[in-house]
Amino acid sequence: MAFSLENGQVSVENKAGLVRPATEAHAEEAIQALKTGKVIAVPTDTLYGFACDACSLEAVNRIYEIKGRKHTSPLAICVGDVSDINRFAVTDHLPHGLLDSLLPGPVTVVLSRGESSNLEKSLNPGLESIGVRVPDSNFVRVIARGLESALALTSANLTGQPSSVSVKDFENLWEHCAYVYDGGVLPSGRAGSTVVDLTRLGKFKILRPGSAKEETTAILEKHSLVEEPAAG
């Protein structure tokens, strides 16, 4: 390991040693860290995020602790390819080609988990749906493929604080990560991904406008889905 913990803190000298470039040359160490239940920080196509193995209860709990987040707030998952989604969620009610039109990209699709989902029951207990991402970020996708599982993914910040578009934005949280992967300043702003509920046949509901609402809505309507009004 590239650093040592004393009284739960990383020394100033070692803090910068946590940071690596977000390149494929560093993907294998990231995968190994995830396989041992560690949390890493990664750039996506929207914001920086904390990631861990979605099937590791210990690692998922660690993310909640780092963020100061209530366990009633669900985590999304990230997979390497659109073809992986049906391992974790129900997709057979969706029009052919819809997911491939939306993803990879800055969109979180909310789908039913179903009885055959490979996800641990302890992830988002009590919820029958799951948010799924395939970011347009080669580094994250390589890691997800190498893990051969789903990543639990959430924004790299304390709950209620601004989202992070650079590693410096969450420097106070580096010490909780095995590694911090630096992809530079992300250009998409702090809106995050567009979140859309696709659990109902022939319907969609925008749960969070995010950074790609107009493009997402256009794709959904092109596939003949009808928008439901958001609750409120």
Coordinates of N, CA and C in Angstrom, one line a residue:
M1 N 0.8 -1.2 0.0 CA 0.0 0.0 0.0 C 0.9 1.2 0.0
A2 N 0.4 2.3 -0.6 CA 1.2 3.5 -0.8 C 1.3 4.4 0.3
F3 N 0.5 4.1 1.4 CA 0.5 5.0 2.5 C 0.3 4.3 3.8
S4 N 0.5 4.9 4.9 CA 0.2 4.3 6.2 C -0.7 5.2 7.0
L5 N -1.5 4.5 7.9 CA -2.4 5.2 8.7 C -1.9 5.3 10.1
E6 N -1.9 6.4 10.7 CA -1.6 6.6 12.1 C -2.7 7.3 12.8
N7 N -3.3 6.6 13.8 CA -4.5 7.2 14.4 C -5.6 7.6 13.4
G8 N -5.7 6.8 12.4 CA -6.7 7.0 11.4 C -6.5 8.2 10.4
Q9 N -5.3 8.8 10.5 CA -5.0 10.0 9.7 C -3.8 9.7 8.7
V10 N -3.9 10.3 7.6 CA -2.7 10.2 6.6 C -1.9 11.4 6.8
S11 N -0.6 11.2 6.9 CA 0.3 12.4 7.1 C 0.3 13.2 5.9
V12 N 0.7 14.5 6.1 CA 0.7 15.5 5.0 C 1.6 15.0 3.9
E13 N 2.8 14.4 4.3 CA 3.8 14.0 3.3 C 3.2 12.9 2.4
N14 N 2.4 12.0 3.0 CA 1.9 10.9 2.3 C 0.6 11.2 1.5
K15 N 0.0 12.3 1.9 CA -1.4 12.5 1.3 C -1.3 12.6 -0.2
A16 N -0.3 13.3 -0.8 CA -0.2 13.4 -2.2 C 0.2 12.1 -2.9
G17 N 0.7 11.2 -2.1 CA 1.0 9.8 -2.6 C -0.2 9.0 -2.9
L18 N -1.3 9.4 -2.4 CA -2.6 8.7 -2.8 C -3.0 9.0 -4.2
V19 N -2.6 10.1 -4.8 CA -3.1 10.6 -6.0 C -2.3 9.9 -7.2
R20 N -3.1 9.4 -8.1 CA -2.5 8.8 -9.3 C -3.2 9.4 -10.6
P21 N -2.6 9.4 -11.7 CA -3.3 9.8 -12.9 C -4.4 8.7 -13.3
A22 N -5.5 9.2 -13.8 CA -6.6 8.2 -14.1 C -6.3 7.7 -15.5
T23 N -5.3 6.8 -15.6 CA -4.9 6.2 -16.9 C -5.0 4.7 -16.7
E24 N -5.1 4.0 -17.9 CA -5.2 2.5 -17.8 C -4.0 1.8 -17.2
A25 N -2.9 2.5 -17.2 CA -1.7 1.9 -16.5 C -1.9 1.7 -15.1
H26 N -2.9 2.5 -14.5 CA -3.2 2.3 -13.0 C -4.4 1.6 -12.8
A27 N -5.1 1.0 -13.8 CA -6.4 0.4 -13.6 C -6.2 -0.9 -12.8
E28 N -5.2 -1.6 -12.9 CA -5.1 -2.9 -12.2 C -4.9 -2.7 -10.7
E29 N -4.2 -1.7 -10.3 CA -4.1 -1.5 -8.8 C -5.4 -1.0 -8.3
A30 N -6.2 -0.3 -9.1 CA -7.5 0.1 -8.7 C -8.4 -1.1 -8.5
I31 N -8.4 -2.0 -9.4 CA -9.2 -3.2 -9.4 C -8.8 -4.0 -8.2
Q32 N -7.6 -4.2 -7.9 CA -7.1 -4.9 -6.7 C -7.6 -4.3 -5.4
A33 N -7.5 -2.9 -5.4 CA -8.0 -2.2 -4.2 C -9.5 -2.5 -4.0
L34 N -10.3 -2.5 -5.0 CA -11.7 -2.7 -4.9 C -12.0 -4.1 -4.5
K35 N -11.2 -5.1 -5.0 CA -11.5 -6.5 -4.6 C -11.2 -6.7 -3.2
T36 N -10.4 -5.9 -2.5 CA -10.1 -6.1 -1.1 C -11.0 -5.2 -0.2
G37 N -12.0 -4.6 -0.8 CA -13.0 -3.9 0.0 C -12.7 -2.4 0.2
K38 N -11.7 -1.9 -0.6 CA -11.3 -0.5 -0.4 C -12.2 0.5 -1.2
V39 N -12.2 1.7 -0.8 CA -12.9 2.8 -1.6 C -11.8 3.6 -2.4
I40 N -12.1 3.9 -3.6 CA -11.3 4.7 -4.4 C -12.1 5.9 -4.9
A41 N -11.4 7.0 -5.4 CA -12.0 8.1 -6.0 C -11.7 8.2 -7.4
V42 N -12.7 8.4 -8.3 CA -12.5 8.4 -9.7 C -13.2 9.5 -10.4
P43 N -12.6 9.9 -11.6 CA -13.4 10.9 -12.4 C -14.4 10.2 -13.3
T44 N -15.6 10.7 -13.4 CA -16.5 10.2 -14.4 C -16.7 11.2 -15.5
D45 N -17.7 11.1 -16.3 CA -18.0 12.0 -17.4 C -18.8 13.2 -16.8
T46 N -19.1 13.2 -15.5 CA -19.8 14.3 -14.9 C -19.0 14.9 -13.8
L47 N -18.9 14.1 -12.7 CA -18.3 14.6 -11.5 C -17.3 13.6 -11.0
Y48 N -16.5 13.9 -10.0 CA -15.7 12.9 -9.3 C -16.5 12.1 -8.4
G49 N -16.2 10.8 -8.3 CA -17.1 10.0 -7.4 C -16.2 9.0 -6.5
F50 N -16.8 8.6 -5.4 CA -16.3 7.5 -4.7 C -16.9 6.2 -5.2
A51 N -16.0 5.2 -5.4 CA -16.4 3.9 -5.9 C -15.9 2.8 -5.0
C52 N -16.7 1.7 -5.0 CA -16.3 0.5 -4.3 C -17.1 -0.7 -4.9
D53 N -16.7 -1.9 -4.5 CA -17.4 -3.0 -5.0 C -18.8 -3.0 -4.4
A54 N -19.9 -3.0 -5.3 CA -21.2 -2.9 -4.9 C -21.7 -4.2 -4.1
C55 N -20.9 -5.2 -4.2 CA -21.3 -6.5 -3.6 C -20.5 -6.7 -2.3
S56 N -19.8 -5.6 -1.8 CA -19.1 -5.7 -0.5 C -19.8 -4.8 0.5
L57 N -20.5 -5.4 1.4 CA -21.3 -4.7 2.4 C -20.3 -3.7 3.2
E58 N -19.2 -4.2 3.5 CA -18.2 -3.4 4.3 C -17.8 -2.2 3.6
A59 N -17.5 -2.3 2.3 CA -17.1 -1.2 1.5 C -18.2 -0.2 1.3
V60 N -19.4 -0.7 1.0 CA -20.6 0.2 0.8 C -20.8 1.0 2.1
N61 N -20.7 0.3 3.3 CA -20.9 1.1 4.5 C -19.8 2.1 4.7
R62 N -18.6 1.8 4.2 CA -17.5 2.8 4.3 C -17.8 4.1 3.5
I63 N -18.4 3.9 2.3 CA -18.8 5.1 1.5 C -19.8 6.0 2.3
Y64 N -20.8 5.3 2.9 CA -21.7 6.1 3.7 C -21.1 6.9 4.8
E65 N -20.1 6.2 5.5 CA -19.4 6.8 6.6 C -18.6 8.1 6.1
I66 N -17.9 7.9 4.9 CA -17.0 8.9 4.4 C -17.9 10.2 4.1
K67 N -19.0 9.9 3.5 CA -19.9 11.1 3.0 C -20.7 11.6 4.1
G68 N -20.8 10.9 5.2 CA -21.8 11.3 6.3 C -23.2 11.2 5.8
R69 N -23.5 10.2 5.0 CA -24.7 10.0 4.3 C -25.6 9.0 5.0
K70 N -26.9 9.3 5.1 CA -27.8 8.4 5.7 C -28.0 7.1 4.8
H71 N -28.2 6.0 5.5 CA -28.3 4.7 4.7 C -29.6 4.7 3.9
T72 N -30.5 5.6 4.3 CA -31.8 5.6 3.5 C -31.6 6.3 2.1
S73 N -30.5 7.0 1.9 CA -30.2 7.5 0.6 C -29.5 6.5 -0.3
P74 N -30.2 6.1 -1.4 CA -29.6 4.9 -2.1 C -28.4 5.3 -2.9
L75 N -27.5 4.3 -3.2 CA -26.4 4.4 -4.1 C -26.7 3.9 -5.4
A76 N -26.1 4.5 -6.5 CA -26.2 4.0 -7.8 C -25.1 3.0 -8.0
I77 N -25.2 2.2 -9.1 CA -24.1 1.3 -9.5 C -23.6 1.7 -10.9
C78 N -22.4 1.3 -11.2 CA -21.8 1.6 -12.5 C -21.3 0.3 -13.0
V79 N -21.5 0.0 -14.3 CA -21.0 -1.2 -15.0 C -20.2 -0.7 -16.2
G80 N -19.4 -1.7 -16.7 CA -18.5 -1.4 -17.8 C -19.1 -1.2 -19.1
D81 N -20.2 -2.0 -19.4 CA -20.8 -2.0 -20.7 C -22.3 -2.1 -20.6
V82 N -23.1 -1.5 -21.5 CA -24.5 -1.6 -21.5 C -25.0 -3.1 -21.4
S83 N -24.2 -4.0 -22.1 CA -24.6 -5.4 -22.0 C -24.6 -6.0 -20.6
D84 N -23.9 -5.3 -19.7 CA -23.8 -5.8 -18.3 C -25.0 -5.5 -17.5
I85 N -25.8 -4.5 -17.9 CA -26.9 -4.0 -17.1 C -27.9 -5.1 -16.7
N86 N -28.2 -6.0 -17.7 CA -29.3 -7.0 -17.4 C -28.8 -8.0 -16.3
R87 N -27.6 -8.0 -15.9 CA -27.1 -8.9 -14.8 C -27.6 -8.3 -13.4
F88 N -28.0 -7.0 -13.4 CA -28.3 -6.4 -12.2 C -29.7 -5.7 -12.1
A89 N -30.3 -5.6 -13.3 CA -31.6 -4.9 -13.4 C -32.4 -5.5 -14.5
V90 N -33.7 -5.2 -14.5 CA -34.7 -5.7 -15.5 C -34.7 -4.7 -16.7
T91 N -34.4 -5.2 -17.9 CA -34.3 -4.4 -19.0 C -35.2 -4.9 -20.2
D92 N -35.8 -6.1 -20.0 CA -36.5 -6.7 -21.2 C -37.8 -5.9 -21.6
H93 N -38.3 -5.0 -20.8 CA -39.4 -4.2 -21.2 C -39.1 -2.9 -22.0
L94 N -37.8 -2.7 -22.1 CA -37.4 -1.5 -22.8 C -37.3 -1.6 -24.3
P95 N -37.6 -0.6 -25.1 CA -37.5 -0.7 -26.6 C -36.1 -1.1 -27.0
H96 N -36.0 -1.9 -28.0 CA -34.6 -2.3 -28.5 C -33.8 -1.1 -28.9
G97 N -32.6 -1.1 -28.4 CA -31.6 0.0 -28.8 C -31.7 1.2 -27.9
L98 N -32.7 1.3 -26.9 CA -32.8 2.5 -26.1 C -31.6 2.7 -25.2
L99 N -31.2 1.7 -24.5 CA -30.0 1.8 -23.6 C -28.8 2.1 -24.3
D100 N -28.6 1.6 -25.5 CA -27.4 1.8 -26.3 C -27.4 3.3 -26.9
S101 N -28.6 3.9 -27.0 CA -28.7 5.3 -27.4 C -28.4 6.2 -26.3
L102 N -28.7 5.8 -25.0 CA -28.5 6.7 -23.9 C -27.1 6.6 -23.3
L103 N -26.5 5.4 -23.4 CA -25.3 5.1 -22.7 C -24.2 4.5 -23.7
P104 N -22.9 4.7 -23.4 CA -22.4 5.4 -22.3 C -22.7 6.9 -22.4
G105 N -22.9 7.6 -21.2 CA -23.1 9.0 -21.2 C -23.5 9.4 -19.8
P106 N -23.8 10.7 -19.7 CA -24.1 11.3 -18.4 C -25.5 11.1 -17.9
V107 N -26.0 9.9 -17.9 CA -27.3 9.5 -17.6 C -27.3 8.3 -16.6
T108 N -28.2 8.5 -15.5 CA -28.4 7.3 -14.6 C -29.8 6.8 -14.9
V109 N -29.9 5.5 -15.3 CA -31.2 4.9 -15.6 C -31.7 4.2 -14.4
V110 N -32.9 4.4 -13.9 CA -33.4 3.7 -12.7 C -34.3 2.6 -13.3
L111 N -34.0 1.4 -12.8 CA -34.6 0.2 -13.3 C -35.0 -0.7 -12.1
S112 N -35.9 -1.6 -12.3 CA -36.3 -2.6 -11.3 C -35.1 -3.6 -11.1
R113 N -34.9 -4.0 -9.9 CA -33.8 -4.9 -9.6 C -34.2 -6.3 -10.1
G114 N -35.4 -6.7 -9.8 CA -35.9 -8.1 -10.2 C -35.3 -9.1 -9.3
E115 N -35.9 -10.3 -9.4 CA -35.5 -11.4 -8.6 C -34.1 -12.0 -8.9
S116 N -33.7 -11.8 -10.2 CA -32.5 -12.5 -10.6 C -31.3 -11.6 -10.6
S117 N -31.4 -10.4 -10.0 CA -30.3 -9.4 -9.9 C -29.1 -10.0 -9.1
N118 N -27.9 -9.8 -9.6 CA -26.7 -10.2 -8.9 C -26.3 -9.3 -7.8
L119 N -27.1 -8.3 -7.5 CA -26.7 -7.3 -6.5 C -27.0 -7.9 -5.1
E120 N -26.2 -7.6 -4.2 CA -26.4 -8.0 -2.8 C -27.7 -7.3 -2.3
K121 N -28.5 -8.1 -1.5 CA -29.7 -7.5 -0.9 C -29.4 -6.4 0.0
S122 N -28.2 -6.3 0.6 CA -27.8 -5.3 1.5 C -27.6 -4.0 0.9
L123 N -27.5 -3.9 -0.4 CA -27.3 -2.6 -1.1 C -28.7 -2.0 -1.3
N124 N -28.9 -0.8 -0.7 CA -30.2 -0.1 -0.8 C -31.3 -1.0 -0.4
P125 N -31.3 -1.5 0.9 CA -32.3 -2.5 1.3 C -33.7 -1.8 1.3
G126 N -34.7 -2.6 0.9 CA -36.0 -2.1 0.9 C -36.4 -1.5 -0.4
L127 N -35.4 -1.2 -1.3 CA -35.7 -0.6 -2.6 C -35.8 -1.6 -3.7
E128 N -36.8 -1.6 -4.5 CA -37.0 -2.5 -5.6 C -36.3 -2.0 -6.9
S129 N -35.8 -0.8 -6.9 CA -35.2 -0.3 -8.1 C -33.7 0.0 -7.8
I130 N -33.0 0.3 -8.9 CA -31.6 0.6 -8.8 C -31.2 1.6 -9.9
G131 N -30.4 2.6 -9.5 CA -29.9 3.5 -10.5 C -28.6 2.9 -11.1
V132 N -28.5 2.9 -12.5 CA -27.4 2.3 -13.2 C -26.7 3.3 -14.1
R133 N -25.4 3.4 -14.0 CA -24.6 4.2 -14.9 C -23.6 3.4 -15.8
V134 N -23.4 3.9 -17.0 CA -22.3 3.5 -17.8 C -21.6 4.8 -18.2
P135 N -20.7 5.3 -17.4 CA -20.2 6.7 -17.8 C -19.4 6.6 -19.1
D136 N -19.3 7.7 -19.7 CA -18.5 7.9 -20.9 C -17.1 8.2 -20.4
S137 N -16.5 7.3 -19.7 CA -15.2 7.5 -19.0 C -14.5 6.1 -19.1
N138 N -13.5 6.1 -20.0 CA -12.8 4.8 -20.3 C -12.2 4.2 -19.0
F139 N -11.6 5.1 -18.2 CA -10.9 4.6 -17.0 C -11.9 3.8 -16.1
V140 N -13.0 4.4 -15.8 CA -14.0 3.8 -14.9 C -14.5 2.5 -15.5
R141 N -14.7 2.5 -16.8 CA -15.3 1.3 -17.5 C -14.3 0.2 -17.5
V142 N -13.0 0.5 -17.6 CA -12.0 -0.6 -17.6 C -12.0 -1.2 -16.2
I143 N -12.1 -0.3 -15.1 CA -12.1 -0.8 -13.8 C -13.3 -1.7 -13.5
A144 N -14.5 -1.3 -14.0 CA -15.7 -2.1 -13.8 C -15.6 -3.4 -14.5
R145 N -15.1 -3.4 -15.7 CA -14.9 -4.7 -16.4 C -13.9 -5.6 -15.6
G146 N -12.8 -5.1 -15.1 CA -11.8 -5.9 -14.5 C -12.3 -6.4 -13.1
L147 N -13.2 -5.7 -12.5 CA -13.8 -6.1 -11.2 C -14.8 -7.3 -11.4
E148 N -15.3 -7.3 -12.6 CA -16.3 -8.3 -13.0 C -17.5 -8.3 -12.0
S149 N -17.8 -7.1 -11.6 CA -19.0 -6.9 -10.7 C -19.5 -5.5 -11.1
A150 N -20.3 -4.9 -10.2 CA -20.8 -3.6 -10.3 C -20.1 -2.7 -9.3
L151 N -19.8 -1.5 -9.7 CA -19.3 -0.5 -8.7 C -20.4 0.2 -8.1
A152 N -20.4 0.4 -6.8 CA -21.2 1.4 -6.1 C -20.6 2.7 -6.4
L153 N -21.4 3.7 -6.8 CA -20.8 5.0 -7.2 C -21.6 6.1 -6.7
T154 N -21.0 7.1 -6.0 CA -21.6 8.3 -5.5 C -20.7 9.4 -5.6
S155 N -21.2 10.7 -5.6 CA -20.3 11.8 -5.7 C -19.3 12.0 -4.6
A156 N -18.1 12.4 -4.9 CA -17.0 12.5 -4.0 C -17.1 13.9 -3.2
N157 N -18.0 13.9 -2.2 CA -18.1 15.1 -1.4 C -18.9 14.7 -0.1
L158 N -18.8 15.5 0.9 CA -19.7 15.3 2.0 C -21.1 15.6 1.6
T159 N -22.1 14.8 2.2 CA -23.5 15.0 1.8 C -23.9 16.5 2.2
G160 N -24.5 17.1 1.2 CA -25.0 18.5 1.4 C -24.0 19.5 0.9
Q161 N -22.8 19.1 0.6 CA -21.7 20.0 0.1 C -21.7 20.0 -1.4
P162 N -21.0 21.0 -2.0 CA -20.9 21.1 -3.5 C -20.2 19.8 -4.0
S163 N -20.7 19.4 -5.2 CA -20.0 18.3 -5.9 C -18.6 18.7 -6.3
S164 N -17.8 17.7 -6.7 CA -16.4 17.9 -7.0 C -16.1 17.7 -8.5
V165 N -15.5 18.7 -9.1 CA -15.1 18.7 -10.5 C -13.6 18.6 -10.6
S166 N -12.9 18.6 -9.5 CA -11.4 18.4 -9.5 C -11.1 17.6 -8.2
V167 N -9.9 17.0 -8.1 CA -9.5 16.3 -6.9 C -9.3 17.2 -5.8
K168 N -8.9 18.4 -6.0 CA -8.7 19.4 -5.0 C -10.0 19.8 -4.2
D169 N -11.1 19.6 -4.9 CA -12.4 19.9 -4.3 C -12.7 19.1 -3.1
F170 N -12.2 17.9 -3.1 CA -12.5 17.0 -2.0 C -11.2 16.5 -1.3
E171 N -10.2 17.4 -1.3 CA -8.9 17.0 -0.7 C -9.0 16.6 0.8
N172 N -10.0 17.2 1.5 CA -10.2 16.8 2.9 C -10.7 15.4 3.1
L173 N -11.0 14.7 2.0 CA -11.6 13.3 2.1 C -10.6 12.3 1.5
W174 N -9.5 12.8 0.9 CA -8.5 11.8 0.3 C -8.1 10.7 1.3
E175 N -7.9 11.1 2.5 CA -7.3 10.1 3.5 C -8.2 8.9 3.7
H176 N -9.5 9.0 3.3 CA -10.4 7.8 3.4 C -10.3 6.9 2.2
C177 N -9.6 7.2 1.2 CA -9.5 6.4 0.0 C -8.2 5.7 -0.1
A178 N -8.2 4.5 -0.7 CA -7.0 3.8 -1.0 C -6.2 4.5 -2.1
Y179 N -6.9 5.0 -3.1 CA -6.2 5.8 -4.1 C -7.2 6.9 -4.6
V180 N -6.7 8.0 -5.1 CA -7.4 9.1 -5.7 C -6.9 9.2 -7.1
Y181 N -7.8 9.0 -8.1 CA -7.4 9.0 -9.5 C -7.7 10.4 -10.1
D182 N -6.7 11.1 -10.6 CA -6.9 12.5 -11.1 C -7.1 12.5 -12.6
G183 N -8.2 13.0 -13.0 CA -8.5 13.1 -14.4 C -8.6 14.6 -14.8
G184 N -8.0 15.5 -14.0 CA -8.0 16.9 -14.3 C -9.3 17.5 -13.9
V185 N -9.5 18.8 -14.3 CA -10.8 19.5 -14.0 C -11.8 19.0 -15.0
L186 N -12.9 18.5 -14.5 CA -14.0 18.0 -15.4 C -14.8 19.1 -16.0
P187 N -15.2 19.1 -17.3 CA -15.7 20.3 -17.9 C -17.2 20.4 -17.8
S188 N -17.9 19.4 -17.2 CA -19.4 19.4 -17.4 C -20.1 20.2 -16.3
G189 N -19.4 20.9 -15.4 CA -20.1 21.6 -14.4 C -20.5 20.7 -13.2
R190 N -21.3 21.2 -12.3 CA -21.6 20.4 -11.1 C -23.0 19.9 -11.1
A191 N -23.7 19.8 -12.2 CA -25.1 19.3 -12.3 C -25.2 17.8 -12.1
G192 N -24.2 17.1 -12.4 CA -24.3 15.6 -12.2 C -25.0 15.0 -13.4
S193 N -25.2 13.7 -13.3 CA -25.9 13.0 -14.4 C -27.4 13.3 -14.3
T194 N -28.1 13.1 -15.5 CA -29.5 13.2 -15.6 C -30.1 11.8 -15.1
V195 N -31.0 11.9 -14.2 CA -31.6 10.6 -13.6 C -33.0 10.4 -14.1
V196 N -33.2 9.2 -14.8 CA -34.5 9.0 -15.4 C -35.0 7.6 -14.9
D197 N -36.2 7.6 -14.5 CA -36.9 6.4 -14.1 C -37.5 5.7 -15.3
L198 N -37.0 4.4 -15.6 CA -37.5 3.6 -16.7 C -38.1 2.3 -16.2
T199 N -38.7 2.3 -15.0 CA -39.2 1.1 -14.4 C -40.6 0.7 -15.0
R200 N -41.3 1.7 -15.6 CA -42.6 1.4 -16.1 C -42.6 1.2 -17.6
L201 N -43.3 0.3 -18.1 CA -43.4 0.0 -19.5 C -44.0 1.2 -20.3
G202 N -43.2 1.6 -21.3 CA -43.7 2.7 -22.1 C -43.6 4.1 -21.5
K203 N -43.1 4.2 -20.3 CA -43.1 5.5 -19.6 C -41.7 5.9 -19.2
F204 N -41.5 7.2 -18.9 CA -40.3 7.7 -18.3 C -40.6 8.9 -17.4
K205 N -39.7 9.0 -16.4 CA -39.9 10.2 -15.5 C -38.5 10.7 -15.2
I206 N -38.3 12.0 -15.4 CA -37.0 12.6 -15.1 C -37.0 12.9 -13.6
L207 N -36.1 12.3 -12.8 CA -36.0 12.4 -11.4 C -35.1 13.5 -11.0
R208 N -34.1 13.8 -11.9 CA -33.1 14.9 -11.7 C -32.7 15.4 -13.1
P209 N -32.9 16.7 -13.3 CA -32.5 17.2 -14.7 C -31.1 16.9 -15.1
G210 N -30.1 17.2 -14.1 CA -28.7 16.9 -14.4 C -28.2 17.7 -15.6
S211 N -27.2 17.1 -16.2 CA -26.5 17.8 -17.3 C -26.9 17.5 -18.7
A212 N -27.9 16.6 -18.8 CA -28.3 16.1 -20.2 C -29.8 15.9 -20.3
K213 N -30.6 16.7 -19.7 CA -32.0 16.5 -19.7 C -32.6 16.5 -21.1
E214 N -32.3 17.6 -21.8 CA -32.9 17.7 -23.2 C -32.5 16.6 -24.1
E215 N -31.2 16.2 -24.1 CA -30.8 15.2 -25.0 C -31.4 13.8 -24.6
T216 N -31.5 13.6 -23.3 CA -32.1 12.3 -22.8 C -33.6 12.3 -23.2
T217 N -34.3 13.3 -22.9 CA -35.7 13.4 -23.3 C -35.9 13.1 -24.7
A218 N -35.1 13.7 -25.6 CA -35.3 13.5 -27.0 C -35.1 12.1 -27.4
I219 N -34.1 11.4 -26.8 CA -33.9 10.0 -27.1 C -35.0 9.1 -26.7
L220 N -35.5 9.4 -25.5 CA -36.6 8.6 -24.9 C -37.9 8.8 -25.8
E221 N -38.2 10.0 -26.2 CA -39.4 10.2 -27.0 C -39.2 9.6 -28.4
K222 N -38.0 9.6 -28.9 CA -37.7 9.0 -30.2 C -38.1 7.5 -30.1
H223 N -37.9 6.9 -29.0 CA -38.2 5.5 -28.8 C -39.6 5.3 -28.3
S224 N -40.5 6.3 -28.5 CA -41.9 6.3 -28.2 C -42.3 6.1 -26.7
L225 N -41.4 6.5 -25.8 CA -41.7 6.5 -24.4 C -42.4 7.8 -24.1
V226 N -43.4 7.8 -23.2 CA -44.2 8.9 -22.8 C -43.8 9.4 -21.4
E227 N -43.6 10.7 -21.3 CA -43.1 11.3 -20.0 C -44.2 11.3 -19.0
E228 N -43.9 10.9 -17.8 CA -44.8 11.0 -16.6 C -44.4 12.3 -15.9
P229 N -45.3 13.0 -15.4 CA -44.9 14.2 -14.6 C -44.2 13.8 -13.3
A230 N -43.2 14.6 -12.9 CA -42.5 14.3 -11.7 C -43.4 14.6 -10.5
A231 N -43.3 13.8 -9.4 CA -44.1 14.0 -8.3 C -43.8 15.4 -7.6
G232 N -44.7 16.0 -7.0 CA -44.5 17.2 -6.4 C -45.6 18.2 -6.5

